[in-house]
Coordinates of C-alpha atoms and ligand atoms in Angstrom, one line a residue:
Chain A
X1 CA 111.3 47.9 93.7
X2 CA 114.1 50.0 94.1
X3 CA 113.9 53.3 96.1
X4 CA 116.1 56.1 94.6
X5 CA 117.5 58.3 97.1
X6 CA 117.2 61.9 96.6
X7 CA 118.7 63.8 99.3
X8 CA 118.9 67.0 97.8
X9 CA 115.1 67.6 98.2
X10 CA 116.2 68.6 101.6
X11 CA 118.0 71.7 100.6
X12 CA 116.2 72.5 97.2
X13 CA 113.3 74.1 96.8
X14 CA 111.2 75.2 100.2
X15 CA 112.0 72.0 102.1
X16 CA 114.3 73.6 103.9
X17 CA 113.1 76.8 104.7
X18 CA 109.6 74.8 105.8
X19 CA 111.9 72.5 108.2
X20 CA 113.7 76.1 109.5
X21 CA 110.9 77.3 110.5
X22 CA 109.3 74.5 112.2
X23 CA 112.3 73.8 114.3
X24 CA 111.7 77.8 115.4
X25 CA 108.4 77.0 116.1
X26 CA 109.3 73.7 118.2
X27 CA 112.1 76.2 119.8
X28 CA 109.4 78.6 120.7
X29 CA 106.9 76.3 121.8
X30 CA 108.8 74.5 123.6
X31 CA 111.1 77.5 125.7
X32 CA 107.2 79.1 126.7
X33 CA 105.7 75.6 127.8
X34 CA 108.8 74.7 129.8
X35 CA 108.8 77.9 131.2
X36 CA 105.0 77.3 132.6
X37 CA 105.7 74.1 133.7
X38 CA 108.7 74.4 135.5
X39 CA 106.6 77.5 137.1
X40 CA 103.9 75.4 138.0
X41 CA 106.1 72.3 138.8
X42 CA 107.6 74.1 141.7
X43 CA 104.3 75.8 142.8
X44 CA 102.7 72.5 142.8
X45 CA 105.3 70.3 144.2
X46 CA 106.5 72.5 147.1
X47 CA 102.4 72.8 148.0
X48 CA 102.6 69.3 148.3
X49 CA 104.2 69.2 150.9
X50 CA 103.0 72.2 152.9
X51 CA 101.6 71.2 156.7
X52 CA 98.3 73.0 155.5
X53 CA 96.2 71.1 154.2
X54 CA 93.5 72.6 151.5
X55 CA 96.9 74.0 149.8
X56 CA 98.1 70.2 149.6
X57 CA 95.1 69.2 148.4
X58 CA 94.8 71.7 145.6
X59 CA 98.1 70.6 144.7
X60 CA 97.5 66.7 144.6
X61 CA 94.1 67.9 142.4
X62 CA 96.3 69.7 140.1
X63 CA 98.7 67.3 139.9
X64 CA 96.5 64.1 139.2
X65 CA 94.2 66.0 137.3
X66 CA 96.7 66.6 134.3
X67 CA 99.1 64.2 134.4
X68 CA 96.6 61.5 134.1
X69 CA 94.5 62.8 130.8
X70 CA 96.3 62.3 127.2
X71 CA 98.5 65.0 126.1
X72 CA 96.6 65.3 123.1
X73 CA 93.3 65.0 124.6
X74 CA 94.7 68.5 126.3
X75 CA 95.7 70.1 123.2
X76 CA 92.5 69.3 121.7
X77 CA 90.6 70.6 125.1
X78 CA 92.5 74.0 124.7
X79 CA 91.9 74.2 121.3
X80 CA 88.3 72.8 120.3
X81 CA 87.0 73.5 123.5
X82 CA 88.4 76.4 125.3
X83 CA 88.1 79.2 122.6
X84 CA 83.7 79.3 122.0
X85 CA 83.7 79.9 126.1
X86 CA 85.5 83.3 125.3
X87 CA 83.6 86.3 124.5
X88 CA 83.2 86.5 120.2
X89 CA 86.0 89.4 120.5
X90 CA 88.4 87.5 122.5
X91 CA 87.8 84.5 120.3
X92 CA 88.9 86.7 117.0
X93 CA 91.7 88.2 118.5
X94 CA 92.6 84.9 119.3
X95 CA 92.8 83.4 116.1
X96 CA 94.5 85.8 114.3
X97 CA 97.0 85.7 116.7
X98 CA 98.2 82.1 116.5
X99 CA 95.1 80.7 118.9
X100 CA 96.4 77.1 118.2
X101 CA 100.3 78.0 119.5
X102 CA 99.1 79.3 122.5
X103 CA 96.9 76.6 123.3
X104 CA 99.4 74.0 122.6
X105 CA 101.8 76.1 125.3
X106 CA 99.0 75.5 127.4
X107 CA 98.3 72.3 127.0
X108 CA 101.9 71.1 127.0
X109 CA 103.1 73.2 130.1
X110 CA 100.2 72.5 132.4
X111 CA 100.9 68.5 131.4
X112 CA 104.2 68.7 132.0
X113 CA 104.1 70.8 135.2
X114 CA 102.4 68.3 136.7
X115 CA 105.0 65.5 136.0
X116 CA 107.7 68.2 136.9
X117 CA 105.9 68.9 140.3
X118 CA 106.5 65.3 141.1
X119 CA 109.9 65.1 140.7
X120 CA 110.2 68.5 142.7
X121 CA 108.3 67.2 145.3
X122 CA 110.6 64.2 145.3
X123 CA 113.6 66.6 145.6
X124 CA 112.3 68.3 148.8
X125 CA 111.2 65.0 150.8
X126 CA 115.0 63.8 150.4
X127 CA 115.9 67.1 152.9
X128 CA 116.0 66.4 156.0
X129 CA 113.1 67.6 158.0
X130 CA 115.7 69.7 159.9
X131 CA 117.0 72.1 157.6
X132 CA 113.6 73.0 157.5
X133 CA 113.4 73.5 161.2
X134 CA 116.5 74.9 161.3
X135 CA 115.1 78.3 158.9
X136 CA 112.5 78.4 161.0
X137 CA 114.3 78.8 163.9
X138 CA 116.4 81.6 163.0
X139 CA 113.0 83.7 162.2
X140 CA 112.4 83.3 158.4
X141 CA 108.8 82.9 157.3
X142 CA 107.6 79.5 155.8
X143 CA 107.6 81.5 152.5
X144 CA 111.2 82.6 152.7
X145 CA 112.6 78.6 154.0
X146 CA 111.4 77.4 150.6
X147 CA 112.5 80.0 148.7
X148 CA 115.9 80.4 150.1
X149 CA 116.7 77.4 151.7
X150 CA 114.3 74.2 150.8
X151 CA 113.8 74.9 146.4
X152 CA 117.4 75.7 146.0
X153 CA 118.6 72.6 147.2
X154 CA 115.7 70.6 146.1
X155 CA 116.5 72.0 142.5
X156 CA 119.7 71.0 142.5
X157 CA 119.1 67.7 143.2
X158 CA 116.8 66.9 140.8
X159 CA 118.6 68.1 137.3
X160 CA 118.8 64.7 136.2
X161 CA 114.9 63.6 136.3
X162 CA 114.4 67.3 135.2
X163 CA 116.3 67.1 132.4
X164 CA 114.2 63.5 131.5
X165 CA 111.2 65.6 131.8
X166 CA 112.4 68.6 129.4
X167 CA 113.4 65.8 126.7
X168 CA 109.9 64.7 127.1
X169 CA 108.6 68.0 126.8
X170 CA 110.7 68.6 123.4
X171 CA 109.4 65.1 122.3
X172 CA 105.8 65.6 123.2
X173 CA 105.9 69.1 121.5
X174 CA 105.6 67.0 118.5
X175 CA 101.9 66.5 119.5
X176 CA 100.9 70.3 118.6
X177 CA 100.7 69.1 114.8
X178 CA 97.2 67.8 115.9
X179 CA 95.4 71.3 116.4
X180 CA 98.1 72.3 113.0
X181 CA 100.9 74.4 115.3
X182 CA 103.6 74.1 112.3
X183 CA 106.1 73.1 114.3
X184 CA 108.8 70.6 113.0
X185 CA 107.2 67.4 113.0
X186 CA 104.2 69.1 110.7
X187 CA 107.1 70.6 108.6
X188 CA 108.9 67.3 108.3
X189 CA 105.1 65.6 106.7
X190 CA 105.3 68.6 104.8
X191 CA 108.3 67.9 103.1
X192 CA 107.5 64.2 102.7
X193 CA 104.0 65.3 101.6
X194 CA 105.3 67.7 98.5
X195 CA 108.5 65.6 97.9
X196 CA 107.3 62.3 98.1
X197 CA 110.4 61.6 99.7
X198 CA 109.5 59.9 103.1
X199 CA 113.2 58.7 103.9
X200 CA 114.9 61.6 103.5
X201 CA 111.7 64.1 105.4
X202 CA 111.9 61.9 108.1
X203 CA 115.8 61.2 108.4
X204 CA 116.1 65.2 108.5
X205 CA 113.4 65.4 111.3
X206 CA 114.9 63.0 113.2
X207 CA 118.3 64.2 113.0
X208 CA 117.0 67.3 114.1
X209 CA 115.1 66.4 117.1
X210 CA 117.4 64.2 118.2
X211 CA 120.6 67.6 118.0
X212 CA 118.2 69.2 119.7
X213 CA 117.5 66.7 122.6
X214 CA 121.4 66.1 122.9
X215 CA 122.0 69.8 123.1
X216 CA 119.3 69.9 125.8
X217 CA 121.1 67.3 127.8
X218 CA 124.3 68.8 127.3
X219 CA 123.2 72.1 128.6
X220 CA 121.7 70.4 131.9
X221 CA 124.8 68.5 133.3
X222 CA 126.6 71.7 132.8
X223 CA 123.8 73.3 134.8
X224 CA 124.3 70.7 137.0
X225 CA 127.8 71.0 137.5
X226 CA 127.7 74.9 137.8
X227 CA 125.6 74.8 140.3
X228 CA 126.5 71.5 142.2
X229 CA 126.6 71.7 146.1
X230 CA 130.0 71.6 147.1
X231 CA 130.6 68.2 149.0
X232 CA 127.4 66.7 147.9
X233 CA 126.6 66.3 144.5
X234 CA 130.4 67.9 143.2
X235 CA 132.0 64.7 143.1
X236 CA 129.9 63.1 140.5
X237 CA 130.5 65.3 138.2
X238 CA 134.1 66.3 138.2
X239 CA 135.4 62.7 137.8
Chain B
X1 CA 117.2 92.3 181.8
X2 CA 116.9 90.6 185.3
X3 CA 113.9 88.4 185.3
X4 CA 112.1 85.1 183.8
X5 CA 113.9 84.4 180.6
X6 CA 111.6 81.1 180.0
X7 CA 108.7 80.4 182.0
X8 CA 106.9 76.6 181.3
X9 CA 103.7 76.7 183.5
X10 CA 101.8 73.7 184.0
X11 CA 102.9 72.7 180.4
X12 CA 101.4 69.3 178.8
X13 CA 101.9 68.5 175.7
X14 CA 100.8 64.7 173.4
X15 CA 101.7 63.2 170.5
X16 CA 99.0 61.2 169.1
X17 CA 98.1 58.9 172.7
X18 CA 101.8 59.8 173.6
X19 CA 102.3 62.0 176.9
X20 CA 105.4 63.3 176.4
X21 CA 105.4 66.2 178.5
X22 CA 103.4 66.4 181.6
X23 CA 103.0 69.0 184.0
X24 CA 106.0 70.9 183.3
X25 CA 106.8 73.8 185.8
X26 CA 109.7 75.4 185.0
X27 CA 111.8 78.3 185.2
X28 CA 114.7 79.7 183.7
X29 CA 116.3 83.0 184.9
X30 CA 117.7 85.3 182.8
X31 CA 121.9 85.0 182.4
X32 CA 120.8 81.2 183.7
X33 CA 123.0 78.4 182.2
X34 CA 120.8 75.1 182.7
X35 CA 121.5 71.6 181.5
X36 CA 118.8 69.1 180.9
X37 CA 119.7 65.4 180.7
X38 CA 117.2 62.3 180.6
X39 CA 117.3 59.2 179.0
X40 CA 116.8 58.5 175.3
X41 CA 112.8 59.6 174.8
X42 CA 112.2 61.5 177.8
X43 CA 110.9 64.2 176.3
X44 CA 113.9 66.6 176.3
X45 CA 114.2 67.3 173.0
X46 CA 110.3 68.2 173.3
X47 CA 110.3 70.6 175.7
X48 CA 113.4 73.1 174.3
X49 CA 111.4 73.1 171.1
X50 CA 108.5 74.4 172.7
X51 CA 110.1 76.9 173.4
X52 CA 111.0 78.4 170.1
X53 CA 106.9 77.0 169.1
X54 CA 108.7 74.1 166.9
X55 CA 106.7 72.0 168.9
X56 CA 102.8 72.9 169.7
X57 CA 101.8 72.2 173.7
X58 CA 98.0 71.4 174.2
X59 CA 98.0 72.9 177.8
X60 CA 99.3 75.2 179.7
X61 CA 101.7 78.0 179.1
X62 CA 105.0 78.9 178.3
X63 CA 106.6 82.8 178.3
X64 CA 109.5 83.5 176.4
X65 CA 111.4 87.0 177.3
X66 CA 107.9 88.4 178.3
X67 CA 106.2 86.6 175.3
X68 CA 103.2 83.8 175.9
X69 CA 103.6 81.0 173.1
X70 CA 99.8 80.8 173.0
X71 CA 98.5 83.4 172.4
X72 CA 96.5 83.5 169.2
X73 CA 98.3 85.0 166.0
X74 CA 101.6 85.5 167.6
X75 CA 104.7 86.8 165.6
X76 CA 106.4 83.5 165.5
X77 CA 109.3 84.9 162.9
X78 CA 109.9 87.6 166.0
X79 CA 109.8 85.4 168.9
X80 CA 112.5 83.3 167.1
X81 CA 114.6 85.9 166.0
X82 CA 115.0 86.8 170.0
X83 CA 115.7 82.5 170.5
X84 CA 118.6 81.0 168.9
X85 CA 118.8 77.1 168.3
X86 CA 121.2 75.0 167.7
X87 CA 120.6 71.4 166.7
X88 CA 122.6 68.4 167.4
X89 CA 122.8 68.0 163.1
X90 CA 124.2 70.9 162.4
X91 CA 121.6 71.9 159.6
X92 CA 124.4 74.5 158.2
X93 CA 122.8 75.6 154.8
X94 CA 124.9 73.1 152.1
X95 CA 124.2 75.4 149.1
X96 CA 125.9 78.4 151.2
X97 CA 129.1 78.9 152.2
X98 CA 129.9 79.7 156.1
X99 CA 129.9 83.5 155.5
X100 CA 126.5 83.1 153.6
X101 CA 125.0 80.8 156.4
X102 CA 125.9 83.3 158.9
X103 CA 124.9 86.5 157.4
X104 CA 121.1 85.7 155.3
X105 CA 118.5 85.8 159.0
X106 CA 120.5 88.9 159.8
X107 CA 120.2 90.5 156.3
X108 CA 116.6 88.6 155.4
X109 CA 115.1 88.9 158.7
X110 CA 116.2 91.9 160.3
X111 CA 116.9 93.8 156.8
X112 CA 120.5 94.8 158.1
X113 CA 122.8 96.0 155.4
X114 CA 124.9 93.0 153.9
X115 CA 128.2 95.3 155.1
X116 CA 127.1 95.2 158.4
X117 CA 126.1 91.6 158.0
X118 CA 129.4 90.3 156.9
X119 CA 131.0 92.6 159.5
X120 CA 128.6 90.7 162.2
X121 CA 129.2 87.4 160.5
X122 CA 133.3 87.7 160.1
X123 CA 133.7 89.0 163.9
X124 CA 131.5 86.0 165.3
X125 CA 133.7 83.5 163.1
X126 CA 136.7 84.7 164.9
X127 CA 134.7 84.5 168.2
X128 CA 134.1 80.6 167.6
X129 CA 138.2 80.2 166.3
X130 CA 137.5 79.6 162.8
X131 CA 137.7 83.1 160.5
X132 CA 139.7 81.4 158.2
X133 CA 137.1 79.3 156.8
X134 CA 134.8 82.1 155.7
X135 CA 134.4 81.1 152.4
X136 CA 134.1 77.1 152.9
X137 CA 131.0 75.1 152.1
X138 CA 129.9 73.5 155.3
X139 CA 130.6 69.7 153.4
X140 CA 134.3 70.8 153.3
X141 CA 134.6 71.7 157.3
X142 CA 134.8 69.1 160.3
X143 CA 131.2 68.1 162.4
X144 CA 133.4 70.6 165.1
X145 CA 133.9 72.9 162.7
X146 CA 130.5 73.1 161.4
X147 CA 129.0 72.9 164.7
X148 CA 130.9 76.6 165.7
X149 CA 129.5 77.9 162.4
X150 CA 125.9 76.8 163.6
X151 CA 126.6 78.6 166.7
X152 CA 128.0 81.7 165.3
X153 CA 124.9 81.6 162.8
X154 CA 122.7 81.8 165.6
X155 CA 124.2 84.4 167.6
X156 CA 124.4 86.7 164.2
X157 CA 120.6 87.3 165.2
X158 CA 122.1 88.7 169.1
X159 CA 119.2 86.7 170.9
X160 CA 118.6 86.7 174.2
X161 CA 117.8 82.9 174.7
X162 CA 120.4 80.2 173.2
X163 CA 118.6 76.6 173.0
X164 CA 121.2 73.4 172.7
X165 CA 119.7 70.2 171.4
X166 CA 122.6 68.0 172.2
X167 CA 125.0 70.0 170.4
X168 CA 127.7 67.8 170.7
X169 CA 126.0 64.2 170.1
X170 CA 127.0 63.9 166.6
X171 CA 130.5 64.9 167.2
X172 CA 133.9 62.9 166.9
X173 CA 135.1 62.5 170.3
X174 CA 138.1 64.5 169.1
X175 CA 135.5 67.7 168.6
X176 CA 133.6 67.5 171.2
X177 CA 135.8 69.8 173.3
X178 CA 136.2 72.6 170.6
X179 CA 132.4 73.1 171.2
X180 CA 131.8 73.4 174.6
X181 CA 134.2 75.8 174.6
X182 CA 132.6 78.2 172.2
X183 CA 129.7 77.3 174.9
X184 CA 131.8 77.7 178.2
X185 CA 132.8 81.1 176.7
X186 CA 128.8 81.9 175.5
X187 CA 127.9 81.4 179.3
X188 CA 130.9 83.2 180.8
X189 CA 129.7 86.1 178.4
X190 CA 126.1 86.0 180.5
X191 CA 124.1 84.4 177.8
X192 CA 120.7 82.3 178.9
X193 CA 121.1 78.9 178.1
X194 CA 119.0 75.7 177.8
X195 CA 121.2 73.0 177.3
X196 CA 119.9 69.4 176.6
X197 CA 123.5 67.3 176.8
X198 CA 125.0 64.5 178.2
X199 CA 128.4 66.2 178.9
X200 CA 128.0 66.2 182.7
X201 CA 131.3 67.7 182.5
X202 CA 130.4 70.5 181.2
X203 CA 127.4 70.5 183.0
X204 CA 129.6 70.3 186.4
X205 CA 131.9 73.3 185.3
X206 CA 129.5 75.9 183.6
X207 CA 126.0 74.8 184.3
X208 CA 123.1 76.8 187.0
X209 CA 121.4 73.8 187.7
X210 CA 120.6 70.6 186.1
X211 CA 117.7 69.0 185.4
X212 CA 116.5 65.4 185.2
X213 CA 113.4 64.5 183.3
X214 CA 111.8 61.3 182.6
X215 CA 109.0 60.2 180.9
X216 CA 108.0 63.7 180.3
X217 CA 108.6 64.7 183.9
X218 CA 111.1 66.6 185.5
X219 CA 111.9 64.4 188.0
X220 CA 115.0 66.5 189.5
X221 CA 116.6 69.5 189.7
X222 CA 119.2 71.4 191.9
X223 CA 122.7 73.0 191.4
X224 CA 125.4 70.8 190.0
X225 CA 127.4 70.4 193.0
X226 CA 124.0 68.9 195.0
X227 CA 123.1 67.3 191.9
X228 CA 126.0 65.0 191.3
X229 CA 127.0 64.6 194.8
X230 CA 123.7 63.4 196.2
X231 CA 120.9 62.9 193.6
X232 CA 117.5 62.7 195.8
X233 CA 115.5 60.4 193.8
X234 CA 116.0 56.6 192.5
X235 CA 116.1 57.5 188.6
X236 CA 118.6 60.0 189.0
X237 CA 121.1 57.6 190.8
X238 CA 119.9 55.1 187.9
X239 CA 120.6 57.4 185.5
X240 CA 123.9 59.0 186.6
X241 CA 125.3 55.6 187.3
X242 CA 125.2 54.7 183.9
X243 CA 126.0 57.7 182.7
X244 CA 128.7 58.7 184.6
X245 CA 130.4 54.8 184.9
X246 CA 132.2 55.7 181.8
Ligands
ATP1 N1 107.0 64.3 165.9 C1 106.7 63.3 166.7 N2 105.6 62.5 166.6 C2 105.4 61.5 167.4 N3 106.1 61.1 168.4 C3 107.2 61.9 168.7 C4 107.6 63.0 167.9 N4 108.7 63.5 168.3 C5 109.1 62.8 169.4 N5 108.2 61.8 169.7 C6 108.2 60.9 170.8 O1 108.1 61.6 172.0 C7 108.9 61.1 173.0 C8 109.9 62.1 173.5 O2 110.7 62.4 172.4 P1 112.0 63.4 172.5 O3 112.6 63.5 171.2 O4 111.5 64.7 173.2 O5 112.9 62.7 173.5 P2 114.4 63.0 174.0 O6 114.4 63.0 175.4 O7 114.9 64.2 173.3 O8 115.2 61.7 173.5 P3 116.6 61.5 172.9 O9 117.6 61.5 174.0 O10 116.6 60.2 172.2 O11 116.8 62.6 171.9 C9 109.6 59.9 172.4 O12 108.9 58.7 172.8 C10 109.5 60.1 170.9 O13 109.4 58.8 170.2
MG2 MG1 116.4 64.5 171.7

């Protein structure tokens, strides 16, 4: 049998338009998940390691809570599950206003937090104890240390495993085709579905996923540079 | 202000089964330069950061400038901004450059104006010899260098207690000197010191008294002169022999 390559179904018809819109909807889903999860990363991970106690432990709850159920078990828990608890007004509202994308936010930030939280938490156990001790001594709060002194350094330290973590979150976005968020993996199955042209759907999905995942990377190490501690971390970089 | 600058009364303090202070009665006069030296664990360390409440104690008290450290719900942020500390890593601020190190207690603590706090920040680097390097990151300058800056960045907050934690411990041989300068001059100017160091130079030229402690104790303490010249107990002859042999 001889498959007959047909490229053009890409760009004739609706394929493409289909495949436009689903990498906007992986864009959207995506920028709004990472956004909640790097939120709740750092909430989670500096709580962690806090000196009181029910804070830490709230954290470590969070944190092994989430990151040790199935993604897609999550989606469908915010999907299937979530919505009948609302009042029958909320529930309405909901889905006519893309219930499904907002759960899949949901479910793919809070996952992902809780990854992120542990490579923050990482970051801030590699400062010494004394820089710490140091803020303290000169009168600012425990609130204002992390947030002027302890996250900023943490954070850049750790572009590199956050930058693993935002590929993943790209990747795993993918999963949202489950509770049917048309995102670009559905629009790719799409395009195979009405062309019958598997090769060529799923060449352009790929290619597009992985531009986008190269781009992402791209944009962190200059991140990383820009913001590089002078004397520490510089030298990598600029070689 | 002529008084008790630092008062340690009856002060014990444990870590896990460890005594590492016990019965502590101390006191430090205002304007008061005082050097504490001990061997390695003795507990000096301990005791200057009970003062600024890094350190808990389980018993007894301790008054800073008027201020109990016990006392339920005290202001610890305000009791620090009166205490400076400098620490024998440096613990400059790597993301910041000097002049940012300097100026953010004075500008996030005690909301002064960032004009004023560069103005602050600029005259104190000139006071520790190094205005030049303003706008270095603290990786760029010498463990001297960075060591002024630490000063400087704890005398932007004009306390009224400086605390040492062997300040120049981690330093080149070279550098050592450049520091207890900036210090020398600190004490001339009538600042209350607490000094943990091993310099007994320095301890000879600019220090009130010195005090010995082991094993949580202070075991000795009398003006340097007496000190040096005829230590009354055993340890303190120990101790100064080998310190001093060198
Ligand atoms: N956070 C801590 N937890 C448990 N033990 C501690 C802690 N900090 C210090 N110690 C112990 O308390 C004792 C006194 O320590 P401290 O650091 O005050 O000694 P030091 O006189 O400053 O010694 P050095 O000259 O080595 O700095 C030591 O035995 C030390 O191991
Ligand atoms: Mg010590």
């Amino acid at each position: 049998m001889q498959y007959q390559f047909k490229w053009s179904v890409l760009w004739s018809g609706q394929s493409a338009g289909w495949l436009l819109q689903g990498l906007i909807t992986t864009l959207e889903l995506s920028a709004l998940a990472w956004i909640l999860a790097v939120c709740l990363g750092i909430l989670a991970g500096a709580l962690r390691t806090v000196t009181f106690a029910p804070l830490r432990a709230a954290a470590v709850f969070y944190v092994e809570f989430f990151r040790n159920v199935p993604l897609l078990v999550w989606m469908f828990f915010w999907y299937f599950g979530v919505p009948p608890l609302l009042p029958r007004v909320v529930q309405d509202w909901l889905f006519n206003h893309g219930a499904e994308f907002w759960a899949a936010v949901i479910a793919l930030g809070v996952y992902t937090g809780a990854r992120m939280s542990e490579v923050i938490r990482a970051g801030i156990l590699s400062i010494p104890r004394t820089q710490f001790e140091a803020s303290l001594a000169m009168g600012l709060t425990v609130g204002q240390a992390y947030r002027l002194i302890i996250l900023p350094i943490a954070l850049r330290l750790i572009v590199p495993p956050m930058t693993n973590e935002s590929l993943n979150l790209l990747k795993n976005s993918s999963v949202a085709l489950t509770i049917s968020v048309a995102e670009l993996t559905f629009q790719t199955r799409q395009v195979e579905t009405y062309t019958a042209k598997a090769i060529e759907a799923l060449t352009a999905g790929t290619l597009i996923y992985l531009v986008l995942c190269l781009g992402i990377a791209t944009v962190m190490s200059r991140l990383e540079r820009r913001f590089a501690i002078p004397g520490l971390i510089a030298r990598v970089g600029a070689g | 202000m002529n008084g008790q600058a630092i008062e340690f009364k009856r002060v014990n303090k444990w870590f896990g089964k460890l005594h590492v202070l016990r019965d502590i009665d101390l006191s430090i006069a205002s304007g008061e330069v005082v050097v504490v030296c001990g061997p390695s664990g003795s507990g000096k360390s301990t005791l200057i950061r009970c003062v600024n409440v890094l350190e808990r104690i389980q018993q007894g008290d301790i008054v800073v400038l008027g201020q109990s450290v016990t006392v339920p719900g005290l202001n610890l942020a305000k009791l620090r901004t009166r205490v400076g500390m400098v620490f024998q890593q440096f613990n400059l601020f790597a993301h910041m450059t000097v002049l940012q190190n300097i100026m953010l207690a004075p500008m996030r603590v005690k909301r002064v104006s960032r004009d004023e706090a560069e103005r602050t920040a600029r005259a104190l680097l000139e006071r520790v010899g190094i205005p030049h390097r303003a706008d270095s990151y603290p990786a760029n300058l010498s463990g001297g260098q960075q060591q002024r800056v630490a000063i400087a960045r704890a005398l932007a907050m004009q306390p009224d207690v400086m605390l040492f934690d062997e300040p120049t411990s981690a330093l080149d041989p070279e550098m050592i000197n450049e520091v207890l300068e900036v210090m020398t001059d600190l004490a001339r100017d009538g600042m209350t010191m607490m000094c943990v160091t091993h310099e007994m130079g320095f301890a000879r030229r600019v220090a009130h008294r010195v005090i010995f402690m082991d094993e949580g104790q202070v075991i000795e303490q009398s003006e340097p002169e007496a000190f040096f010249a005829a230590p009354k107990s055993d340890r303190t002859k120990q101790f100064l022999s080998k310190i001093l042999s060198h």
